[in-house]
CSV table of C-alpha atoms in Angstrom, one decimal:
chain,number,residue,atom,x,y,z
A,1,MET,CA,13.8,-45.1,11.4
A,2,LYS,CA,14.4,-43.0,14.2
A,3,LYS,CA,17.3,-43.0,16.4
A,4,ARG,CA,16.5,-44.5,19.7
A,5,ILE,CA,18.5,-42.7,22.5
A,6,ALA,CA,18.1,-43.6,26.1
A,7,VAL,CA,19.0,-40.3,27.9
A,8,ILE,CA,20.2,-40.3,31.4
A,9,LEU,CA,18.7,-37.2,33.6
A,10,ASN,CA,19.5,-37.0,37.2
A,11,SER,CA,20.7,-33.1,37.7
A,12,GLU,CA,18.4,-30.8,40.2
A,13,PRO,CA,17.8,-26.9,39.9
A,14,GLU,CA,19.7,-26.5,42.8
A,15,TRP,CA,22.8,-27.8,41.0
A,16,GLY,CA,23.4,-24.3,39.0
A,17,GLY,CA,25.2,-24.2,36.0
A,18,GLU,CA,25.1,-27.8,35.2
A,19,HIS,CA,21.4,-28.0,35.4
A,20,GLN,CA,21.2,-25.3,33.1
A,21,TYR,CA,23.3,-27.3,30.8
A,22,VAL,CA,21.1,-30.2,30.7
A,23,LEU,CA,18.1,-28.4,30.2
A,24,THR,CA,19.5,-26.8,27.0
A,25,VAL,CA,20.6,-30.4,25.9
A,26,MET,CA,16.8,-31.4,26.3
A,27,ALA,CA,15.6,-28.6,24.4
A,28,CYS,CA,17.6,-29.3,21.5
A,29,LEU,CA,16.8,-33.0,21.5
A,30,GLU,CA,13.3,-32.1,21.4
A,31,GLN,CA,13.9,-30.3,18.2
A,32,ALA,CA,15.3,-33.4,16.6
A,33,GLU,CA,13.0,-34.8,14.4
A,34,ASP,CA,14.6,-38.0,13.9
A,35,VAL,CA,15.4,-38.8,17.5
A,36,GLU,CA,13.1,-40.8,19.8
A,37,VAL,CA,14.1,-39.8,23.5
A,38,MET,CA,13.7,-42.2,26.0
A,39,ALA,CA,14.4,-40.6,29.7
A,40,VAL,CA,15.7,-42.5,32.6
A,41,CYS,CA,15.4,-40.1,35.6
A,42,GLY,CA,14.5,-40.5,39.3
A,43,SER,CA,14.1,-37.2,40.4
A,44,ARG,CA,10.6,-35.4,40.7
A,45,PHE,CA,11.7,-32.4,38.8
A,46,TRP,CA,12.7,-34.6,35.5
A,47,ARG,CA,9.5,-36.7,35.7
A,48,LYS,CA,7.4,-33.7,35.7
A,49,TRP,CA,9.5,-32.3,32.8
A,50,CYS,CA,9.3,-35.4,31.0
A,51,ARG,CA,5.4,-35.6,31.3
A,52,GLU,CA,4.9,-32.0,30.5
A,53,HIS,CA,7.0,-32.6,27.3
A,54,LYS,CA,5.4,-36.0,26.6
A,55,ILE,CA,8.5,-38.0,26.8
A,56,ARG,CA,8.3,-41.4,27.7
A,57,VAL,CA,10.3,-42.3,31.0
A,58,TRP,CA,11.7,-45.7,31.6
A,59,ASP,CA,10.7,-47.3,35.0
A,60,THR,CA,14.2,-48.2,35.6
A,61,ALA,CA,16.9,-46.4,37.1
A,62,TRP,CA,20.5,-46.0,36.1
A,63,PRO,CA,22.8,-48.6,38.3
A,64,VAL,CA,25.0,-47.4,41.0
A,65,PHE,CA,28.2,-49.0,41.7
A,66,THR,CA,30.6,-49.2,44.8
A,67,GLY,CA,34.1,-47.9,44.6
A,68,LYS,CA,35.4,-51.7,44.5
A,69,GLU,CA,32.6,-52.8,41.5
A,70,GLN,CA,33.7,-49.7,39.6
A,71,ARG,CA,37.4,-50.9,39.9
A,72,GLN,CA,36.3,-54.3,38.7
A,73,HIS,CA,34.2,-52.7,35.5
A,74,ILE,CA,37.2,-50.7,34.5
A,75,ARG,CA,39.7,-53.9,34.8
A,76,HIS,CA,37.6,-56.6,33.3
A,77,PRO,CA,35.5,-55.0,30.1
A,78,PHE,CA,34.2,-58.5,29.0
A,79,TRP,CA,32.7,-59.3,32.7
A,80,SER,CA,31.4,-55.8,32.9
A,81,ARG,CA,29.5,-55.9,29.6
A,82,MET,CA,28.1,-59.5,30.5
A,83,TYR,CA,27.1,-58.0,33.8
A,84,VAL,CA,25.6,-54.8,33.2
A,85,MET,CA,23.6,-56.0,30.0
A,86,TYR,CA,22.1,-59.3,31.6
A,87,MET,CA,22.2,-58.8,35.2
A,88,THR,CA,20.7,-55.4,35.7
A,89,ALA,CA,17.3,-54.1,35.3
A,90,PHE,CA,18.8,-51.0,33.1
A,91,GLY,CA,20.8,-53.3,30.8
A,92,LYS,CA,17.6,-55.9,30.5
A,93,ARG,CA,15.6,-52.6,29.6
A,94,LEU,CA,18.4,-51.4,27.3
A,95,ARG,CA,18.3,-54.7,25.1
A,96,ALA,CA,14.5,-54.9,25.0
A,97,GLU,CA,14.3,-51.3,23.9
A,98,LYS,CA,16.7,-51.6,21.1
A,99,ALA,CA,18.5,-48.2,22.2
A,100,ASP,CA,21.3,-47.2,19.6
A,101,ALA,CA,22.9,-45.0,22.1
A,102,ILE,CA,23.0,-43.6,25.6
A,103,LEU,CA,23.2,-40.2,26.4
A,104,CYS,CA,24.5,-38.9,29.7
A,105,THR,CA,23.7,-35.4,30.6
A,106,THR,CA,26.0,-34.7,33.8
A,107,GLN,CA,29.5,-35.5,34.3
A,108,GLY,CA,29.1,-37.6,37.4
A,109,ALA,CA,28.0,-40.9,36.2
A,110,PHE,CA,30.1,-44.1,36.2
A,111,ILE,CA,29.9,-45.5,32.9
A,112,PRO,CA,30.5,-49.4,32.6
A,113,ASN,CA,30.6,-51.5,29.4
A,114,TYR,CA,27.0,-51.2,28.0
A,115,GLY,CA,28.3,-52.5,24.6
A,116,ARG,CA,26.5,-49.5,23.2
A,117,LYS,CA,27.6,-45.9,22.1
A,118,VAL,CA,27.7,-43.9,24.9
A,119,ILE,CA,28.1,-40.2,24.8
A,120,VAL,CA,29.0,-38.1,27.7
A,121,PRO,CA,29.9,-34.5,28.6
A,122,VAL,CA,33.3,-33.6,30.6
A,123,HIS,CA,32.8,-30.1,32.1
A,124,ASP,CA,35.9,-29.9,34.3
A,125,LEU,CA,38.7,-31.8,35.8
A,126,MET,CA,39.0,-29.3,38.5
A,127,HIS,CA,39.7,-32.2,41.2
A,128,ARG,CA,43.3,-32.7,39.5
A,129,TYR,CA,43.6,-28.9,38.5
A,130,GLU,CA,42.4,-27.2,41.6
A,131,GLY,CA,42.3,-30.3,44.2
A,132,ARG,CA,43.3,-27.4,46.9
A,133,PHE,CA,39.5,-27.1,47.5
A,134,SER,CA,38.1,-29.5,49.8
A,135,GLU,CA,34.8,-30.2,47.8
A,136,VAL,CA,36.9,-31.8,45.0
A,137,ARG,CA,39.4,-32.9,47.1
A,138,LYS,CA,37.4,-35.2,49.3
A,139,ASP,CA,36.0,-37.0,46.5
A,140,PHE,CA,39.0,-37.1,44.2
A,141,GLN,CA,39.0,-41.1,44.1
A,142,GLU,CA,35.6,-41.3,43.3
A,143,ARG,CA,35.9,-38.8,40.6
A,144,GLU,CA,38.9,-40.6,39.4
A,145,LEU,CA,37.0,-43.4,38.7
A,146,VAL,CA,34.2,-41.7,37.2
A,147,PHE,CA,36.4,-40.1,34.6
A,148,ALA,CA,38.5,-43.1,33.9
A,149,SER,CA,35.4,-45.2,33.2
A,150,LYS,CA,34.6,-42.4,30.2
A,151,ALA,CA,38.0,-42.7,28.9
A,152,LYS,CA,37.2,-46.5,28.4
A,153,TYR,CA,34.1,-46.9,27.5
A,154,ALA,CA,33.0,-43.8,26.2
A,155,TRP,CA,32.1,-43.4,22.5
A,156,CYS,CA,32.0,-39.5,22.4
A,157,VAL,CA,33.2,-37.0,24.8
A,158,LEU,CA,31.7,-33.7,24.8
A,159,THR,CA,33.8,-30.7,26.0
A,160,ASP,CA,33.2,-27.1,26.2
A,161,SER,CA,36.6,-26.1,25.0
A,162,GLN,CA,39.9,-27.1,23.5
A,163,THR,CA,41.4,-26.8,27.0
A,164,GLY,CA,38.6,-29.2,28.2
A,165,LYS,CA,39.5,-31.6,25.7
A,166,LYS,CA,43.4,-31.4,26.5
A,167,GLN,CA,43.0,-31.8,30.1
A,168,PHE,CA,41.0,-35.0,29.5
A,169,MET,CA,43.5,-36.3,27.1
A,170,GLU,CA,46.7,-35.5,29.5
A,171,SER,CA,44.9,-36.8,32.3
A,172,TYR,CA,43.4,-40.4,31.1
A,173,ALA,CA,45.3,-41.1,28.3
A,174,ALA,CA,46.5,-44.6,30.1
A,175,TYR,CA,42.5,-45.4,30.0
A,176,MET,CA,41.9,-45.0,26.5
A,177,ARG,CA,41.3,-47.8,24.1
A,178,LYS,CA,43.4,-48.2,20.9
A,179,LYS,CA,40.6,-46.3,19.2
A,180,MET,CA,40.3,-43.3,21.6
A,181,PRO,CA,36.8,-41.5,21.7
A,182,HIS,CA,35.8,-39.2,19.5
A,183,PHE,CA,36.0,-35.7,20.9
A,184,VAL,CA,33.3,-32.9,20.2
A,185,SER,CA,33.7,-29.3,21.4
A,186,ILE,CA,30.5,-28.1,22.3
A,187,PRO,CA,30.8,-24.6,24.0
A,188,PHE,CA,28.5,-24.0,26.8
A,189,VAL,CA,25.4,-21.5,25.4
A,190,ALA,CA,23.3,-18.9,26.8
A,191,PRO,CA,20.2,-21.1,27.9
A,192,GLY,CA,16.9,-20.2,26.3
A,193,HIS,CA,14.8,-20.8,29.4
A,194,ILE,CA,17.0,-17.7,30.9
A,195,THR,CA,17.1,-15.4,28.3
A,196,GLU,CA,13.6,-16.0,27.1
A,197,CYS,CA,11.8,-16.2,30.4
A,198,GLU,CA,9.7,-13.4,31.6
A,199,GLU,CA,11.3,-11.8,34.7
A,200,GLU,CA,10.2,-11.8,37.8
A,201,THR,CA,10.9,-8.8,40.0
A,202,ILE,CA,12.8,-9.1,42.9
A,203,ASP,CA,13.6,-6.6,46.0
A,204,THR,CA,17.4,-5.2,45.1
A,205,PRO,CA,19.0,-1.7,45.5
A,206,SER,CA,18.8,0.6,42.6
A,207,LYS,CA,22.2,-0.1,41.5
A,208,TYR,CA,24.3,-3.5,42.1
A,209,ILE,CA,26.7,-6.1,41.1
A,210,PHE,CA,25.5,-9.4,40.8
A,211,TYR,CA,27.1,-12.9,41.2
A,212,PRO,CA,25.0,-16.1,40.8
A,213,ALA,CA,26.9,-19.1,42.1
A,214,GLN,CA,26.5,-21.9,44.9
A,215,PHE,CA,28.5,-21.0,47.9
A,216,TRP,CA,31.5,-23.6,47.5
A,217,GLU,CA,34.9,-22.5,48.3
A,218,HIS,CA,36.0,-22.4,44.7
A,219,LYS,CA,33.5,-20.1,43.8
A,220,ASN,CA,35.7,-17.6,45.6
A,221,HIS,CA,33.0,-15.4,47.1
A,222,ILE,CA,35.4,-14.3,49.7
A,223,ASN,CA,37.7,-12.1,47.5
A,224,LEU,CA,34.7,-10.6,46.0
A,225,VAL,CA,33.3,-9.5,49.2
A,226,LYS,CA,36.8,-8.3,50.5
A,227,ALA,CA,36.5,-6.2,47.0
A,228,ILE,CA,33.5,-4.8,48.1
A,229,HIS,CA,35.1,-3.7,51.4
A,230,ILE,CA,37.9,-1.8,49.7
A,231,LEU,CA,35.4,-0.4,47.7
A,232,ALA,CA,33.2,0.8,50.5
A,233,LYS,CA,35.6,3.2,51.8
A,234,ASP,CA,34.9,5.6,49.0
A,235,ILE,CA,32.0,4.5,47.3
A,236,PRO,CA,29.7,4.1,50.2
A,237,ASP,CA,26.5,2.7,48.0
A,238,ILE,CA,28.2,0.0,46.6
A,239,HIS,CA,26.2,-3.3,46.7
A,240,LEU,CA,26.5,-6.9,45.9
A,241,VAL,CA,23.9,-9.3,45.4
A,242,LEU,CA,24.7,-13.1,45.8
A,243,VAL,CA,22.3,-15.8,44.7
A,244,GLY,CA,22.6,-19.5,45.0
A,245,SER,CA,22.4,-22.5,47.3
A,246,GLU,CA,24.2,-22.7,50.8
A,247,LYS,CA,27.5,-24.7,50.6
A,248,ASN,CA,30.7,-25.1,52.6
A,249,SER,CA,32.0,-21.4,52.5
A,250,MET,CA,28.4,-19.7,53.4
A,251,GLY,CA,29.5,-19.4,56.9
A,252,ARG,CA,33.0,-18.2,56.5
A,253,ILE,CA,31.1,-15.2,53.9
A,254,ARG,CA,28.6,-14.1,56.5
A,255,GLN,CA,31.0,-14.0,59.2
A,256,TYR,CA,33.1,-11.6,57.2
A,257,ILE,CA,30.5,-9.5,56.1
A,258,THR,CA,29.3,-8.9,60.0
A,259,GLN,CA,33.1,-8.3,61.2
A,260,ASN,CA,33.5,-5.8,58.6
A,261,GLY,CA,30.2,-4.1,58.7
A,262,LEU,CA,29.2,-5.0,55.0
A,263,ALA,CA,25.5,-5.8,56.1
A,264,ASP,CA,24.3,-2.5,54.3
A,265,ASN,CA,26.4,-3.4,51.0
A,266,ILE,CA,25.7,-7.1,50.5
A,267,THR,CA,22.7,-8.9,50.0
A,268,ILE,CA,22.3,-12.9,50.0
A,269,MET,CA,19.1,-14.2,48.6
A,270,GLY,CA,19.8,-17.9,48.5
A,271,PHE,CA,18.2,-20.1,45.7
A,272,VAL,CA,15.6,-17.8,43.5
A,273,SER,CA,13.5,-18.6,40.3
A,274,ASN,CA,14.8,-18.4,36.6
A,275,GLY,CA,12.4,-15.5,36.7
A,276,ASN,CA,14.3,-13.5,39.4
A,277,ILE,CA,17.6,-14.6,37.6
A,278,THR,CA,16.8,-13.0,34.6
A,279,TYR,CA,15.4,-10.0,36.3
A,280,LEU,CA,19.0,-9.6,38.3
A,281,TYR,CA,21.1,-9.7,35.3
A,282,LYS,CA,18.9,-7.3,33.3
A,283,HIS,CA,19.2,-4.6,36.0
A,284,ALA,CA,22.8,-5.3,37.2
A,285,ALA,CA,25.5,-2.9,37.1
A,286,GLY,CA,27.7,-5.9,36.1
A,287,LEU,CA,28.0,-9.6,36.3
A,288,VAL,CA,31.4,-10.3,38.3
A,289,MET,CA,32.5,-13.8,38.3
A,290,PRO,CA,35.8,-14.9,40.7
A,291,SER,CA,35.2,-18.7,40.2
A,292,TYR,CA,38.7,-20.7,40.5
A,293,PHE,CA,37.1,-23.2,38.1
A,294,GLY,CA,36.8,-23.5,34.6
A,295,PRO,CA,37.6,-24.2,31.8
A,296,THR,CA,34.2,-21.9,30.8
A,297,ASN,CA,31.1,-21.2,32.6
A,298,ILE,CA,27.5,-20.6,31.9
A,299,PRO,CA,26.9,-17.2,34.0
A,300,PRO,CA,28.9,-14.9,31.7
A,301,LEU,CA,27.1,-16.0,28.5
A,302,GLU,CA,23.6,-15.9,30.1
A,303,ALA,CA,24.8,-12.1,31.5
A,304,MET,CA,26.1,-11.2,28.0
A,305,ALA,CA,22.6,-12.4,26.5
A,306,LEU,CA,20.7,-10.1,28.7
A,307,GLY,CA,22.8,-7.0,28.4
A,308,CYS,CA,24.6,-7.2,31.5
A,309,PRO,CA,28.6,-6.6,30.9
A,310,VAL,CA,30.8,-9.0,32.6
A,311,ALA,CA,34.1,-9.2,34.6
A,312,VAL,CA,35.8,-12.7,35.0
A,313,SER,CA,38.6,-14.6,36.3
A,314,ASP,CA,41.9,-15.1,34.0
A,315,LYS,CA,42.1,-18.3,34.3
A,316,TYR,CA,41.8,-21.3,32.1
A,317,ALA,CA,39.6,-20.7,29.0
A,318,MET,CA,37.8,-17.9,30.6
A,319,PRO,CA,39.4,-15.1,28.9
A,320,GLU,CA,38.6,-16.9,25.5
A,321,GLN,CA,35.1,-17.5,26.2
A,322,VAL,CA,34.5,-13.5,27.0
A,323,GLY,CA,37.0,-12.1,24.4
A,324,ASP,CA,36.9,-8.2,24.4
A,325,ALA,CA,33.3,-8.2,25.9
A,326,GLY,CA,34.6,-8.7,29.3
A,327,LEU,CA,37.3,-7.5,31.9
A,328,LEU,CA,39.7,-10.0,33.3
A,329,PHE,CA,41.1,-10.1,36.7
A,330,ASP,CA,43.3,-12.2,39.1
A,331,PRO,CA,40.8,-14.1,41.4
A,332,ASP,CA,43.7,-14.3,44.0
A,333,SER,CA,43.8,-10.4,44.1
A,334,PRO,CA,40.7,-8.4,45.7
A,335,ASP,CA,42.4,-5.2,44.6
A,336,GLN,CA,41.9,-6.3,40.6
A,337,ILE,CA,38.4,-7.5,41.3
A,338,ALA,CA,37.7,-4.1,43.0
A,339,ALA,CA,39.6,-2.3,40.0
A,340,CYS,CA,37.0,-4.3,37.4
A,341,ILE,CA,34.0,-3.4,39.7
A,342,ARG,CA,34.9,0.3,39.9
A,343,LYS,CA,35.1,0.5,36.2
A,344,LEU,CA,31.6,-1.2,35.8
A,345,TRP,CA,30.3,1.0,38.7
A,346,CYS,CA,31.7,4.2,37.7
A,347,ASP,CA,32.2,4.6,33.9
A,348,GLU,CA,28.6,4.2,32.1
A,349,ALA,CA,30.3,4.7,28.6
A,350,MET,CA,32.6,2.1,28.9
A,351,ARG,CA,29.5,-0.4,30.4
A,352,GLN,CA,27.4,0.5,27.0
A,353,ASP,CA,30.3,-0.4,25.1
A,354,MET,CA,30.7,-3.7,26.9
A,355,ILE,CA,27.1,-4.4,26.7
A,356,GLN,CA,27.3,-4.1,22.7
A,357,LYS,CA,30.3,-6.1,22.6
A,358,GLY,CA,28.5,-8.7,24.7
A,359,TYR,CA,25.6,-9.0,22.4
A,360,GLN,CA,27.8,-9.5,19.5
A,361,ARG,CA,30.0,-12.1,21.0
A,362,ILE,CA,26.7,-14.0,22.2
A,363,LYS,CA,25.7,-14.2,18.5
A,364,ARG,CA,28.8,-16.0,17.4
A,365,TRP,CA,27.4,-19.2,19.3
A,366,THR,CA,23.8,-19.8,19.8
A,367,VAL,CA,21.3,-22.5,21.2
A,368,LYS,CA,20.4,-23.2,17.4
A,369,GLU,CA,24.3,-24.2,16.8
A,370,PHE,CA,24.6,-25.9,19.9
A,371,GLY,CA,21.7,-28.3,19.1
A,372,LYS,CA,22.8,-28.5,15.2
A,373,ARG,CA,26.4,-29.9,16.5
A,374,LEU,CA,24.6,-32.2,19.1
A,375,GLN,CA,22.5,-33.5,16.4
A,376,LYS,CA,25.5,-34.3,14.3
A,377,VAL,CA,27.1,-36.2,17.1
A,378,ILE,CA,23.5,-38.4,17.3
A,379,GLU,CA,23.5,-38.8,13.5
A,380,LYS,CA,27.3,-40.4,13.6
A,381,VAL,CA,25.6,-43.0,16.0
């Protein structure tokens, strides 16, 4: 018999890497012959996607709880199970459909006690490790309840690295049951819909450095822009292309560009299509990713798969992710970022060597391997 999995889909294209991750998960589930996927989604994007891919969508929503209610669910497991299974529309549907398990595809969902095997991803706990940033500091208590619920009720936790597993265990050991959840490392992979889609031309300079990221403060655009300012003094044609949705650091970035006369050296394109992203990777002199957040990230994988050399922050598991195929720098140092950009811009022999190393690196872990490991998790249900 096919395993019946209720899959929670609540990402949006503007979310960046997390949405790309969900698309990869769904592409892998489509290939699993012994799995029946039942989607729970409210967004127009996912309803359309499921319709096109012939996946049945439940007409019930994933329950949302207040902070007070979440604390009650964590403190009282028996009450939590009775309430969600018999008093919510989702729980009633879960019982009627006889679902074997629940797979949450994003890390932001609170997990009550459904009495089912729940599989959840945990991509980062940066609200604990990088709490200086307002975008995670302001939601600290909400995030704590969400991750505490995963520690208490999840059957399996998917992490992108051993660093991610270590951080989760040391942060939420107090909430774990006597029998801890299964931890399975499923590293990020270059999404097939980026690496395989047809590139769509977009107007760019003939040579440029590329950084795709939403304009959150932790993405550290400011030190990357400062690095460009350093380089513009002796490389007048240096150019940086930035794409991503507007967030809390956009105003500061635009102000710095204007005040330092960098309008001819930096292009901000906003949110662009997957085809545009593919084009930008393929024609860039390099990807430079100064993000403070990890443990790992998806853009370096996309870049290496598309023949774009990479330079990344030396934090968490990012050095392990790129290995000898990437350059490393301290994200707090515009000078170090500038030095890496200079190598990508001026040393073509080094670039070509990095491109080949990137191709080899990306072959070590593909969508196929990602799918196989996800399938093994589901088989354990």
